[in-house]
Coordinates of C-alpha atoms in Angstrom, one line a residue:
M78 CA -57.6 -14.4 -116.9
R79 CA -59.9 -11.7 -115.4
P80 CA -62.3 -10.1 -117.7
I81 CA -61.1 -6.7 -119.1
T82 CA -64.2 -4.9 -117.7
T83 CA -63.3 -6.1 -114.2
V84 CA -59.7 -4.9 -114.6
L85 CA -60.9 -1.5 -115.7
L86 CA -63.3 -1.1 -112.8
S87 CA -60.6 -2.0 -110.4
F88 CA -58.3 0.5 -112.0
K89 CA -60.9 3.3 -111.7
L90 CA -61.5 2.4 -108.1
Y91 CA -57.8 2.6 -107.4
V92 CA -57.4 6.0 -109.1
T93 CA -60.4 7.3 -107.1
C94 CA -58.8 6.1 -103.8
V95 CA -55.4 7.7 -104.7
V96 CA -57.0 11.1 -105.5
T97 CA -59.0 10.9 -102.3
L98 CA -55.9 10.2 -100.2
L99 CA -54.1 13.1 -101.8
G100 CA -56.9 15.4 -100.6
G101 CA -59.1 15.8 -103.7
V102 CA -58.6 16.7 -107.3
L103 CA -58.3 20.4 -106.7
T104 CA -55.6 20.0 -104.2
S105 CA -53.6 17.3 -105.9
M106 CA -53.8 18.6 -109.4
G107 CA -54.5 22.3 -109.0
Q108 CA -50.8 23.3 -109.3
E109 CA -51.1 22.7 -113.0
I110 CA -52.9 26.1 -113.4
L111 CA -49.9 28.1 -112.2
E112 CA -47.1 26.1 -113.6
D113 CA -48.1 27.0 -117.2
Y114 CA -48.5 30.7 -117.5
S115 CA -50.4 30.4 -120.8
N116 CA -53.3 29.0 -118.7
F117 CA -54.1 32.3 -117.2
L118 CA -52.0 35.2 -118.7
A119 CA -52.9 36.9 -122.0
L120 CA -51.8 39.9 -124.1
E121 CA -54.8 42.2 -124.6
K122 CA -55.0 44.7 -127.5
V123 CA -56.8 48.0 -127.0
E124 CA -57.4 50.5 -129.8
L125 CA -56.9 54.0 -128.6
S126 CA -58.9 57.1 -129.8
S127 CA -55.7 58.1 -131.7
G128 CA -55.9 54.8 -133.7
E129 CA -52.9 53.4 -132.0
I130 CA -52.8 49.9 -130.5
R131 CA -51.9 49.5 -126.9
L132 CA -51.0 46.1 -125.4
H133 CA -51.7 45.1 -121.8
K134 CA -50.8 42.1 -119.8
T135 CA -54.0 40.7 -118.3
I136 CA -55.5 37.7 -116.5
K137 CA -57.8 35.7 -118.8
E138 CA -60.8 33.5 -118.0
V139 CA -59.3 30.0 -117.6
D140 CA -60.7 27.0 -119.4
S141 CA -62.8 25.2 -116.8
T142 CA -61.3 21.9 -117.9
V143 CA -57.9 23.0 -116.6
K144 CA -57.3 21.6 -113.1
G145 CA -57.4 24.4 -110.5
A146 CA -59.1 26.9 -112.8
E147 CA -61.2 28.1 -109.8
Y148 CA -58.1 29.6 -108.2
I149 CA -57.9 32.2 -111.0
N150 CA -61.5 32.5 -112.3
K151 CA -63.0 33.4 -108.9
H152 CA -60.3 35.9 -108.1
R153 CA -59.3 37.6 -111.4
L154 CA -59.2 41.1 -109.8
F155 CA -56.8 39.7 -107.2
W156 CA -54.5 38.3 -109.9
N157 CA -54.8 41.3 -112.2
Y158 CA -53.7 43.6 -109.4
L159 CA -50.5 41.5 -109.0
V160 CA -49.9 41.5 -112.8
V161 CA -50.3 45.3 -113.1
N162 CA -48.4 46.3 -109.9
F163 CA -45.9 43.5 -109.3
S164 CA -44.4 42.7 -112.7
E165 CA -42.0 44.6 -114.9
P166 CA -43.8 46.9 -117.3
L167 CA -43.6 46.3 -121.0
E168 CA -40.7 48.3 -122.6
K169 CA -42.9 49.1 -125.6
N170 CA -46.6 48.6 -125.5
T171 CA -48.0 51.2 -127.9
F172 CA -47.9 50.7 -131.7
A173 CA -49.1 52.7 -134.7
S174 CA -52.0 51.1 -136.5
N175 CA -50.0 50.8 -139.7
K176 CA -46.9 49.3 -138.0
E177 CA -46.2 45.7 -137.3
I178 CA -46.7 44.7 -133.6
T179 CA -43.4 43.2 -132.6
L180 CA -44.5 42.1 -129.2
S181 CA -45.9 38.5 -129.2
Q182 CA -47.9 36.5 -126.7
D183 CA -45.1 34.0 -126.4
S184 CA -42.5 36.7 -125.7
V185 CA -44.6 38.2 -122.9
L186 CA -45.2 34.8 -121.3
S187 CA -41.4 34.2 -121.4
M188 CA -40.8 37.6 -119.8
M189 CA -43.4 36.9 -117.0
V190 CA -41.9 33.4 -116.2
S191 CA -38.5 35.0 -115.7
D192 CA -39.9 38.2 -114.0
T193 CA -38.0 38.6 -110.7
I194 CA -41.0 40.2 -109.0
F195 CA -44.0 38.3 -110.3
S196 CA -42.7 34.8 -110.7
P197 CA -41.7 34.4 -107.0
L198 CA -45.2 35.6 -106.0
V199 CA -46.7 32.9 -108.2
K200 CA -44.4 30.2 -106.7
K201 CA -45.2 31.4 -103.2
Y202 CA -48.9 31.3 -103.8
N203 CA -48.6 27.9 -105.3
A204 CA -46.7 26.6 -102.3
Q205 CA -48.9 28.2 -99.6
V206 CA -52.4 27.7 -101.2
I207 CA -52.4 24.9 -103.7
K208 CA -49.6 22.5 -102.8
K209 CA -49.9 23.5 -99.1
N210 CA -46.2 22.6 -98.5
S211 CA -45.4 26.1 -97.1
K212 CA -46.9 27.8 -94.1
K213 CA -49.1 30.8 -94.8
D214 CA -48.0 34.2 -93.4
T215 CA -50.0 35.6 -90.5
I216 CA -51.4 39.1 -90.9
S217 CA -53.3 41.3 -88.5
M218 CA -56.4 43.2 -89.3
D219 CA -54.6 46.4 -88.5
E220 CA -52.1 45.6 -91.3
V221 CA -54.9 44.9 -93.7
L222 CA -56.7 48.1 -92.8
N223 CA -53.5 50.1 -93.1
V224 CA -53.3 49.0 -96.7
A225 CA -57.0 49.2 -97.5
V226 CA -57.4 52.8 -96.6
K227 CA -54.7 53.8 -99.0
F228 CA -57.0 52.9 -101.9
F229 CA -59.3 55.9 -101.0
S230 CA -57.5 58.9 -102.4
I231 CA -57.9 62.7 -102.6
E232 CA -55.8 63.2 -105.7
N233 CA -56.1 66.9 -106.4
I234 CA -57.5 70.4 -105.5
T235 CA -59.4 72.2 -108.2
P236 CA -58.9 75.9 -109.0
K237 CA -62.0 76.6 -107.0
G238 CA -60.4 74.9 -104.0
E239 CA -62.5 71.7 -104.1
Y240 CA -61.2 68.2 -103.8
T241 CA -61.2 65.6 -106.5
A242 CA -61.1 62.0 -105.2
R243 CA -61.0 58.5 -106.5
V244 CA -61.2 54.9 -105.2
C245 CA -58.6 52.3 -106.2
V246 CA -57.0 54.3 -108.9
G247 CA -53.2 54.8 -108.8
L248 CA -50.8 53.6 -106.1
N249 CA -49.0 56.7 -105.1
S250 CA -50.5 56.5 -101.6
I251 CA -49.1 53.0 -101.1
K252 CA -45.8 53.6 -102.8
N253 CA -45.2 56.8 -100.7
T254 CA -46.1 55.3 -97.4
E255 CA -45.1 51.6 -97.4
A256 CA -41.4 50.8 -97.2
I257 CA -42.1 47.1 -97.2
R258 CA -44.9 46.1 -99.6
M259 CA -47.3 43.2 -99.0
P260 CA -48.5 42.2 -102.5
F261 CA -51.0 39.6 -101.5
V262 CA -52.6 41.8 -98.8
E263 CA -52.8 44.7 -101.3
A264 CA -54.4 42.5 -103.9
F265 CA -56.9 41.1 -101.4
A266 CA -57.9 44.6 -100.1
F267 CA -58.2 45.9 -103.7
N268 CA -60.4 42.9 -104.7
A269 CA -62.6 43.2 -101.6
I270 CA -63.1 47.0 -101.9
M271 CA -63.9 47.0 -105.7
K272 CA -66.2 44.0 -105.3
N273 CA -68.2 45.7 -102.5
L274 CA -67.8 49.4 -103.2
R275 CA -71.5 49.9 -104.0
N276 CA -72.8 47.1 -101.7
E277 CA -75.5 48.7 -99.5
Q278 CA -74.7 46.2 -96.7
Y279 CA -71.4 48.1 -96.1
D280 CA -72.2 51.5 -97.7
V281 CA -68.4 52.2 -97.9
Y282 CA -68.7 54.5 -100.9
N283 CA -71.2 56.9 -99.2
Y284 CA -69.0 56.9 -96.1
F285 CA -66.0 57.9 -98.3
I286 CA -68.0 60.8 -99.9
D287 CA -69.3 62.0 -96.6
S288 CA -65.7 61.9 -95.2
I289 CA -64.4 64.1 -98.0
R290 CA -67.2 66.6 -97.4
G291 CA -66.3 66.7 -93.7
I292 CA -62.6 67.3 -94.5
Y293 CA -63.5 70.1 -96.9
K294 CA -65.0 72.1 -94.0
L295 CA -61.6 72.3 -92.4
N296 CA -59.0 74.9 -93.3
L297 CA -56.0 72.6 -93.8
G298 CA -53.5 75.2 -95.1
I299 CA -52.8 78.0 -97.6
D300 CA -50.1 76.1 -99.6
K301 CA -51.9 73.8 -102.0
E302 CA -49.4 70.9 -101.7
E303 CA -49.5 71.0 -97.9
R304 CA -53.3 71.2 -97.9
L305 CA -53.5 68.2 -100.2
L306 CA -51.2 66.1 -98.0
R307 CA -53.1 67.0 -94.9
A308 CA -56.4 66.3 -96.5
Q309 CA -55.2 62.9 -97.7
G310 CA -54.0 62.0 -94.2
A311 CA -57.3 63.1 -92.7
L312 CA -59.1 60.8 -95.2
F313 CA -56.9 57.8 -94.2
I314 CA -57.9 58.3 -90.6
Q315 CA -61.6 58.6 -91.5
M316 CA -61.5 55.4 -93.5
L317 CA -59.5 53.7 -90.7
Q318 CA -62.3 54.5 -88.3
S319 CA -65.0 52.9 -90.6
D320 CA -66.5 49.9 -88.8
K321 CA -68.1 48.9 -92.1
L322 CA -64.9 48.8 -94.0
K323 CA -63.4 46.5 -91.4
E324 CA -66.5 44.3 -91.5
L325 CA -66.3 44.2 -95.3
L326 CA -62.7 43.0 -95.1
E327 CA -63.4 40.5 -92.4
D328 CA -66.4 39.0 -94.4
E329 CA -64.3 38.8 -97.6
Y330 CA -61.5 37.1 -95.7
D331 CA -63.9 34.5 -94.2
L332 CA -65.4 33.9 -97.7
N333 CA -62.0 33.4 -99.4
K334 CA -59.6 32.3 -96.7
E335 CA -59.0 28.9 -98.3
V336 CA -57.6 30.5 -101.4
L337 CA -55.7 33.4 -99.7
P338 CA -51.9 33.0 -99.0
F339 CA -52.2 34.4 -95.5
V340 CA -53.9 33.8 -92.2
L341 CA -55.8 36.7 -90.5
S342 CA -54.9 36.7 -86.8
S343 CA -57.7 37.1 -84.3

């Protein structure tokens, strides 16, 4: 009979070879991270100034011992965007401080697993990125830019006639202009912009502010709603013409293309 130590060593070598042939631990086992929603989804409690408790679905930091944790931990903004914008909202998410909270973590996880919007996205990502048994979609830079500029928004006109603007807050610009939504492209653009908004290499924020100042010099209408709509359109065009915004998106794609569920066409 062979010594036990020899058998164990042989077994370890065999396991190592199998994992290598399957393409590495991350590729062969990474799917575990998305097949159990409790790995990455959580119910967050926030106390409001009124004393009420508000609950939010959120992406949590994944335990590094979970296979494939990197797919979530390095891209939490990407995943949070999908959770917030591509899952059914909670029917009741605000509770008085003296009332029992009837919404549980388990019930939310169950809802998300059966969510007809979010769950198919998770399965598609799993197939295209982790299991690699489905071909990635091909997207053009024009399509990415078309989505990205919509995160730069002139949202209102003050009583003095000045513009108020925000970046990446609210989705009315996308909802009102995109008949067919591209969740992964939206999440990628959101993550890229927020990550680099103040990055001096691209200086996108200052370009955004300067664009608004330039638009303000134009008389775009007497009617407030018409003026606002025209100003927003002018801002979209200004951001579309930003070489630095395009460079930012290209750099972020190159940095993260292995974990993105689409291919950027040349």
